[in-house]
Tab-separated table of C-alpha atoms in Angstrom:
chain	number	residue	atom	x	y	z
A	1	GLN	CA	-22.738	68.045	-4.865
A	2	GLY	CA	-25.018	69.970	-2.523
A	3	ILE	CA	-26.494	66.867	-0.900
A	4	GLN	CA	-28.161	67.776	2.394
A	5	SER	CA	-29.146	64.269	3.583
A	6	LEU	CA	-28.128	60.776	2.448
A	7	LEU	CA	-29.399	57.231	3.207
A	8	VAL	CA	-27.263	54.348	1.815
A	9	ILE	CA	-27.998	50.610	1.997
A	10	PRO	CA	-25.250	48.152	0.842
A	11	LEU	CA	-25.896	45.530	-1.840
A	12	GLN	CA	-24.408	42.176	-0.885
A	13	THR	CA	-24.245	38.734	-2.516
A	14	GLU	CA	-22.675	35.854	-0.642
A	15	SER	CA	-21.323	38.279	1.983
A	16	LYS	CA	-19.542	40.328	-0.691
A	17	LEU	CA	-20.189	44.022	-1.198
A	18	ILE	CA	-21.144	44.622	-4.844
A	19	GLY	CA	-22.577	48.170	-4.614
A	20	PHE	CA	-25.205	50.221	-2.860
A	21	VAL	CA	-28.617	51.839	-3.241
A	22	GLY	CA	-29.492	55.154	-1.603
A	23	LEU	CA	-31.762	58.131	-1.221
A	24	ASP	CA	-30.462	61.666	-1.035
A	25	SER	CA	-31.959	65.082	-0.439
A	26	VAL	CA	-30.366	68.108	-2.082
A	27	LYS	CA	-32.930	70.784	-1.265
A	28	SER	CA	-33.157	70.425	2.491
A	29	LYS	CA	-32.055	68.282	5.367
A	30	ARG	CA	-34.389	65.533	6.468
A	31	THR	CA	-34.525	62.534	8.718
A	32	TYR	CA	-35.592	59.297	7.006
A	33	SER	CA	-38.274	57.338	8.794
A	34	ALA	CA	-37.989	53.707	9.875
A	35	THR	CA	-40.552	52.777	7.210
A	36	GLU	CA	-38.480	54.429	4.476
A	37	ILE	CA	-35.360	52.685	5.733
A	38	ASN	CA	-37.107	49.274	5.822
A	39	ILE	CA	-38.533	49.779	2.313
A	40	LEU	CA	-35.047	50.614	1.060
A	41	LYS	CA	-33.626	47.534	2.829
A	42	VAL	CA	-36.257	45.315	1.173
A	43	TRP	CA	-35.495	46.902	-2.190
A	44	SER	CA	-31.772	46.399	-1.539
A	45	ASN	CA	-32.319	42.694	-0.787
A	46	MET	CA	-34.491	42.252	-3.860
A	47	LEU	CA	-31.952	43.988	-6.084
A	48	SER	CA	-29.095	41.945	-4.571
A	49	SER	CA	-31.023	38.736	-5.282
A	50	LEU	CA	-31.733	39.808	-8.871
A	51	ILE	CA	-28.068	40.632	-9.465
A	52	SER	CA	-26.967	37.385	-7.788
A	53	ASN	CA	-29.409	35.326	-9.862
A	54	LYS	CA	-28.258	37.081	-13.016
A	55	ARG	CA	-24.623	36.379	-12.195
A	56	THR	CA	-25.435	32.765	-11.315
A	57	SER	CA	-27.326	32.387	-14.586
A	58	GLN	CA	-24.399	33.844	-16.525
A	59	LEU	CA	-21.984	31.538	-14.674
A	60	ILE	CA	-24.188	28.505	-15.401
A	61	GLN	CA	-24.428	29.526	-19.057
A	62	GLN	CA	-20.670	30.021	-19.283
A	63	THR	CA	-20.049	26.682	-17.564
A	64	ARG	CA	-22.458	24.969	-19.945
A	65	GLN	CA	-20.745	26.564	-22.950
A	66	ASN	CA	-17.369	25.417	-21.615
A	67	TYR	CA	-18.755	21.927	-21.083
A	68	GLU	CA	-20.277	21.767	-24.573
A	69	THR	CA	-17.021	22.988	-26.125
A	70	PHE	CA	-15.050	20.365	-24.238
A	71	PHE	CA	-17.672	17.648	-24.773
A	72	ASN	CA	-17.769	18.177	-28.533
A	73	THR	CA	-14.055	18.703	-29.205
A	74	VAL	CA	-12.837	15.525	-27.476
A	75	ASP	CA	-11.743	12.901	-30.022
A	76	ASP	CA	-13.079	10.032	-27.912
A	77	PHE	CA	-16.677	8.791	-28.076
A	78	LEU	CA	-18.563	10.390	-25.155
A	79	MET	CA	-22.059	9.199	-24.248
A	80	ILE	CA	-24.501	9.544	-21.371
A	81	LEU	CA	-26.828	6.602	-20.703
A	82	ASP	CA	-29.688	5.846	-18.374
A	83	TYR	CA	-29.589	2.616	-16.366
A	84	THR	CA	-31.450	0.696	-19.076
A	85	GLY	CA	-28.620	1.432	-21.521
A	86	LYS	CA	-30.574	4.052	-23.506
A	87	ILE	CA	-28.447	6.864	-24.955
A	88	VAL	CA	-29.392	10.230	-23.396
A	89	ASP	CA	-26.699	12.433	-24.959
A	90	VAL	CA	-23.644	12.040	-27.226
A	91	ASN	CA	-20.826	14.258	-28.444
A	92	ASP	CA	-20.094	15.319	-32.021
A	93	THR	CA	-17.296	12.748	-32.366
A	94	ALA	CA	-19.729	9.874	-31.772
A	95	CYS	CA	-22.176	11.269	-34.345
A	96	GLN	CA	-19.516	11.874	-36.994
A	97	ARG	CA	-17.719	8.554	-36.541
A	98	LEU	CA	-20.860	6.415	-36.306
A	99	GLY	CA	-22.717	8.196	-39.119
A	100	TYR	CA	-25.839	9.126	-37.112
A	101	THR	CA	-27.365	12.407	-35.998
A	102	SER	CA	-27.553	13.170	-32.293
A	103	ALA	CA	-31.332	12.661	-32.358
A	104	GLU	CA	-30.947	9.268	-34.058
A	105	LEU	CA	-28.447	8.078	-31.462
A	106	GLN	CA	-30.628	9.337	-28.612
A	107	SER	CA	-33.369	7.008	-29.838
A	108	LYS	CA	-31.075	3.972	-29.541
A	109	GLN	CA	-29.710	1.684	-26.872
A	110	ILE	CA	-25.944	1.364	-26.455
A	111	LEU	CA	-26.322	-2.267	-27.593
A	112	ASP	CA	-27.762	-1.061	-30.931
A	113	ILE	CA	-24.349	0.245	-31.999
A	114	ARG	CA	-22.573	-3.036	-31.237
A	115	PRO	CA	-22.258	-5.819	-33.862
A	116	PRO	CA	-25.549	-7.810	-33.924
A	117	GLU	CA	-23.792	-11.130	-33.339
A	118	ARG	CA	-22.169	-9.740	-30.151
A	119	LYS	CA	-25.170	-7.967	-28.582
A	120	GLN	CA	-25.733	-10.700	-26.010
A	121	GLU	CA	-22.068	-10.641	-25.046
A	122	ALA	CA	-22.153	-6.829	-24.849
A	123	MET	CA	-25.188	-6.986	-22.550
A	124	GLN	CA	-23.378	-9.321	-20.156
A	125	VAL	CA	-20.271	-7.110	-20.129
A	126	PHE	CA	-22.456	-4.015	-19.570
A	127	LYS	CA	-24.016	-5.623	-16.476
A	128	ARG	CA	-20.641	-6.762	-15.166
A	129	MET	CA	-19.195	-3.256	-15.600
A	130	LEU	CA	-22.114	-1.756	-13.654
A	131	ASN	CA	-21.474	-4.300	-10.882
A	132	GLY	CA	-17.774	-3.404	-10.832
A	133	GLU	CA	-16.690	-6.895	-11.911
A	134	VAL	CA	-14.771	-5.712	-15.007
A	135	ASP	CA	-13.073	-2.389	-15.791
A	136	PHE	CA	-13.715	-2.017	-19.505
A	137	CYS	CA	-15.431	-3.450	-22.579
A	138	SER	CA	-13.481	-4.228	-25.768
A	139	ILE	CA	-16.466	-5.040	-28.019
A	140	PRO	CA	-16.320	-2.732	-31.082
A	141	PHE	CA	-18.850	-0.138	-32.204
A	142	MET	CA	-20.593	-0.556	-35.557
A	143	THR	CA	-21.291	2.421	-37.823
A	144	ARG	CA	-24.461	3.007	-39.823
A	145	SER	CA	-22.672	1.546	-42.884
A	146	GLY	CA	-21.693	-1.637	-40.986
A	147	ILE	CA	-18.000	-0.833	-40.398
A	148	GLN	CA	-16.669	-1.998	-37.036
A	149	ILE	CA	-14.521	0.417	-34.998
A	150	PRO	CA	-12.331	-1.225	-32.318
A	151	VAL	CA	-12.894	0.651	-29.041
A	152	GLU	CA	-12.085	0.317	-25.358
A	153	THR	CA	-15.083	1.478	-23.337
A	154	HIS	CA	-15.082	2.662	-19.706
A	155	MET	CA	-18.162	3.596	-17.632
A	156	LYS	CA	-18.764	5.663	-14.483
A	157	PRO	CA	-22.076	6.378	-12.687
A	158	GLY	CA	-22.977	9.965	-11.826
A	159	LEU	CA	-25.614	12.699	-11.803
A	160	TRP	CA	-26.840	14.404	-14.984
A	161	ASN	CA	-29.491	17.126	-14.678
A	162	GLY	CA	-30.272	15.822	-11.214
A	163	GLU	CA	-30.820	12.220	-12.362
A	164	GLN	CA	-28.710	9.078	-11.999
A	165	ARG	CA	-26.891	8.446	-15.277
A	166	ILE	CA	-23.943	6.466	-16.654
A	167	PHE	CA	-21.047	8.335	-18.262
A	168	VAL	CA	-19.370	6.412	-21.083
A	169	VAL	CA	-15.948	7.092	-22.624
A	170	SER	CA	-14.922	4.917	-25.584
A	171	LYS	CA	-11.455	5.267	-27.085
A	172	ASP	CA	-10.763	4.312	-30.692
A	173	ILE	CA	-7.944	1.744	-30.535
A	174	SER	CA	-7.729	1.071	-34.290
A	175	GLN	CA	-4.115	2.251	-34.479
A	176	ILE	CA	-3.195	0.278	-31.366
A	177	LYS	CA	-4.804	-2.847	-32.848
A	178	LEU	CA	-2.956	-2.248	-36.136
A	179	SER	CA	0.354	-1.899	-34.279
A	180	GLU	CA	-0.378	-5.080	-32.325
A	181	GLU	CA	-1.163	-6.956	-35.533
A	182	LYS	CA	2.041	-5.717	-37.188
A	183	PHE	CA	4.084	-6.689	-34.134
A	184	SER	CA	2.378	-10.094	-33.951
A	185	ALA	CA	3.017	-10.754	-37.648
A	186	ALA	CA	6.676	-9.742	-37.345
A	187	PHE	CA	7.016	-11.736	-34.118
A	188	GLN	CA	5.471	-14.975	-35.407
A	189	SER	CA	7.031	-14.945	-38.890
A	190	ASN	CA	10.572	-14.084	-37.798
A	191	SER	CA	13.167	-16.730	-38.620
A	192	ALA	CA	15.023	-15.941	-35.385
A	193	MET	CA	13.867	-17.462	-32.104
A	194	MET	CA	11.763	-14.839	-30.256
A	195	SER	CA	10.189	-14.901	-26.821
A	196	ILE	CA	8.426	-12.602	-24.348
A	197	VAL	CA	9.047	-13.315	-20.660
A	198	SER	CA	7.426	-11.684	-17.610
A	199	ILE	CA	10.048	-9.940	-15.463
A	200	GLU	CA	8.064	-10.560	-12.267
A	201	SER	CA	7.330	-14.272	-12.696
A	202	ASN	CA	10.142	-15.143	-15.134
A	203	GLN	CA	7.565	-17.158	-17.116
A	204	PHE	CA	7.133	-17.218	-20.882
A	205	ILE	CA	4.151	-15.170	-22.047
A	206	ASP	CA	4.613	-15.957	-25.732
A	207	VAL	CA	7.135	-17.500	-28.117
A	208	ASN	CA	7.215	-17.603	-31.896
A	209	GLN	CA	7.157	-20.649	-34.157
A	210	SER	CA	10.933	-20.565	-34.777
A	211	PHE	CA	11.482	-20.854	-31.024
A	212	LEU	CA	9.310	-23.971	-30.897
A	213	ASP	CA	10.823	-25.473	-34.052
A	214	VAL	CA	14.431	-25.122	-32.872
A	215	LEU	CA	13.845	-26.293	-29.298
A	216	GLY	CA	11.367	-29.002	-30.279
A	217	TYR	CA	8.585	-28.011	-27.848
A	218	ALA	CA	4.857	-27.827	-28.498
A	219	ARG	CA	3.236	-24.476	-27.660
A	220	GLU	CA	1.258	-25.985	-24.778
A	221	GLU	CA	4.449	-27.313	-23.173
A	222	ASN	CA	5.944	-23.845	-23.137
A	223	LYS	CA	3.074	-21.973	-21.470
A	224	LYS	CA	3.735	-20.488	-18.007
A	225	LYS	CA	7.177	-22.087	-17.776
A	226	SER	CA	10.397	-20.281	-16.943
A	227	SER	CA	13.512	-20.247	-19.116
A	228	LYS	CA	15.157	-22.315	-16.388
A	229	ALA	CA	12.379	-24.930	-16.543
A	230	ILE	CA	12.649	-25.068	-20.331
A	231	GLY	CA	16.426	-25.306	-20.046
A	232	LEU	CA	17.107	-22.431	-22.421
A	233	PHE	CA	20.485	-21.873	-20.748
A	234	SER	CA	22.365	-25.146	-20.383
A	235	ASN	CA	25.255	-23.363	-18.657
A	236	PRO	CA	24.223	-21.856	-15.249
A	237	ASP	CA	27.211	-19.483	-15.232
A	238	GLN	CA	26.180	-18.056	-18.608
A	239	GLN	CA	22.613	-17.599	-17.378
A	240	LYS	CA	23.806	-15.820	-14.248
A	241	GLU	CA	26.018	-13.499	-16.302
A	242	PHE	CA	23.195	-12.758	-18.762
A	243	LEU	CA	20.701	-11.924	-15.982
A	244	GLU	CA	23.217	-9.696	-14.213
A	245	ILE	CA	23.829	-7.679	-17.390
A	246	PHE	CA	20.077	-7.426	-18.051
A	247	ARG	CA	19.284	-6.246	-14.510
A	248	ASN	CA	22.014	-3.588	-14.562
A	249	VAL	CA	21.606	-2.250	-18.114
A	250	GLN	CA	18.034	-3.442	-18.893
A	251	LYS	CA	19.187	-4.659	-22.272
A	252	VAL	CA	21.631	-7.238	-23.649
A	253	ARG	CA	23.335	-7.294	-27.035
A	254	LYS	CA	24.790	-10.347	-28.824
A	255	PHE	CA	25.443	-12.482	-25.766
A	256	GLU	CA	26.768	-15.909	-26.798
A	257	PHE	CA	25.436	-18.857	-24.801
A	258	ASP	CA	24.867	-22.612	-24.939
A	259	PHE	CA	21.416	-24.219	-24.894
A	260	GLU	CA	19.810	-27.612	-25.365
A	261	THR	CA	16.802	-28.765	-27.344
A	262	LYS	CA	14.088	-30.958	-25.869
A	263	GLN	CA	15.845	-33.946	-27.480
A	264	GLY	CA	19.123	-33.019	-25.722
A	265	ASP	CA	20.979	-31.636	-28.758
A	266	LYS	CA	23.694	-29.134	-27.811
A	267	ARG	CA	23.312	-25.789	-29.589
A	268	THR	CA	24.967	-22.364	-29.487
A	269	GLY	CA	23.101	-19.083	-29.835
A	270	ILE	CA	23.480	-15.330	-29.687
A	271	ILE	CA	20.797	-13.586	-27.618
A	272	SER	CA	19.736	-9.915	-27.514
A	273	ALA	CA	17.059	-8.672	-25.105
A	274	ASP	CA	15.139	-5.464	-24.337
A	275	ILE	CA	12.494	-4.251	-21.874
A	276	ILE	CA	8.936	-3.933	-23.231
A	277	PHE	CA	5.566	-3.351	-21.535
A	278	LEU	CA	2.428	-5.397	-22.119
A	279	GLY	CA	-0.133	-3.037	-20.604
A	280	THR	CA	1.394	-2.342	-17.199
A	281	GLU	CA	3.393	-5.588	-17.014
A	282	MET	CA	7.139	-5.258	-17.525
A	283	CYS	CA	8.553	-7.976	-19.791
A	284	SER	CA	11.683	-8.852	-21.711
A	285	LEU	CA	11.649	-9.356	-25.471
A	286	SER	CA	14.459	-11.710	-26.494
A	287	VAL	CA	15.797	-12.603	-29.935
A	288	VAL	CA	18.035	-15.660	-30.314
A	289	ILE	CA	19.997	-16.551	-33.437
A	290	ASP	CA	21.175	-20.164	-33.659
A	291	ILE	CA	24.855	-20.074	-34.672
A	292	THR	CA	25.601	-23.769	-34.117
A	293	GLU	CA	26.410	-24.438	-37.797
A	294	ARG	CA	28.459	-21.261	-38.041
A	295	LYS	CA	30.445	-22.261	-34.962
A	296	ALA	CA	31.015	-25.680	-36.509
A	297	MET	CA	32.273	-24.076	-39.720
A	298	GLU	CA	34.522	-21.790	-37.703
A	299	LEU	CA	35.915	-24.863	-35.918
A	300	ILE	CA	36.486	-26.641	-39.236
A	301	LEU	CA	38.151	-23.532	-40.635
A	302	THR	CA	40.339	-23.191	-37.533
A	303	GLN	CA	41.353	-26.857	-37.790
A	304	ALA	CA	42.087	-26.436	-41.504
A	305	ILE	CA	44.259	-23.417	-40.774
A	306	GLU	CA	46.097	-25.350	-38.068
A	307	GLU	CA	46.642	-28.302	-40.480
A	308	ALA	CA	47.863	-25.915	-43.168
A	309	GLU	CA	50.241	-24.269	-40.724
A	310	LYS	CA	51.558	-27.706	-39.652
A	311	ALA	CA	52.009	-28.729	-43.289
A	312	ASN	CA	53.763	-25.456	-44.045
A	313	ALA	CA	56.069	-25.936	-41.052
A	314	ALA	CA	56.854	-29.516	-42.185
A	315	LYS	CA	57.553	-28.270	-45.684
A	316	SER	CA	59.866	-25.570	-44.361
A	317	GLU	CA	61.719	-28.121	-42.204
A	318	PHE	CA	62.041	-30.519	-45.168
A	319	LEU	CA	63.437	-27.779	-47.398
A	320	SER	CA	65.875	-26.617	-44.748
A	321	ARG	CA	67.118	-30.210	-44.336
A	322	MET	CA	67.454	-30.635	-48.081
């Protein structure tokens, strides 16, 4: 290109080469002075800083856009609070579900969106969560129109714009609550005897009314007792066989066994059992059908058949003799 003399200074940001600035002479050769070189170095540093700041600004802007996209597309309620419980920021989900604008929510305390009759309780739970005494809060949110939304709220402290803040995540558990209510209704109203037993402690967690009615126990008598203590299996060999099947297969189907009521009445049942989880606790869900009357009818039928067969044999012998 006809360049006679060239002075090049590298542009660097964070020890990375991103380009260069230079002076060239195309008409004649020349030697650049120390002053010219220093001026170019200063200019190079200034330009590197400008480029670095621009890139940092673009990165911060991109990060903020990514954060806002994530923050506002999450289906959970996301909030940022100060240590007095005042709402500093919220996501779009919280605004849409609660029926407030972002500005309206940022003028409220977190307690203002709890049911009025449970504000005092919510305040105590809030303090206990900050102290690390409890992990979550199950007090519902209340919308502008007064509808309560069941939520499970978790909190974590952190920094927000250089200040100490509390990050809040609240998950809508309406469907979980509905499923629990359906299960509870089916569990309690079932005509079969049903029970939930902890695998670890082998203690009853819950039993339905049919279980209590058949065995003759009050609900208080049944709490935190094992099936052995209740005497659900009156035959130890049957209990051992049942537990062995359950441990190996983790389910049992139509296992016939003998049991006794509180009053000492002998009964016969068919039990089926499956593994379920209550939170993180592994439990067994058992269903028992009382077949005592059916077994009695079977015995009567068997005896009747035997009597009929004896009568038929006697008749045949009589006829052969005749």
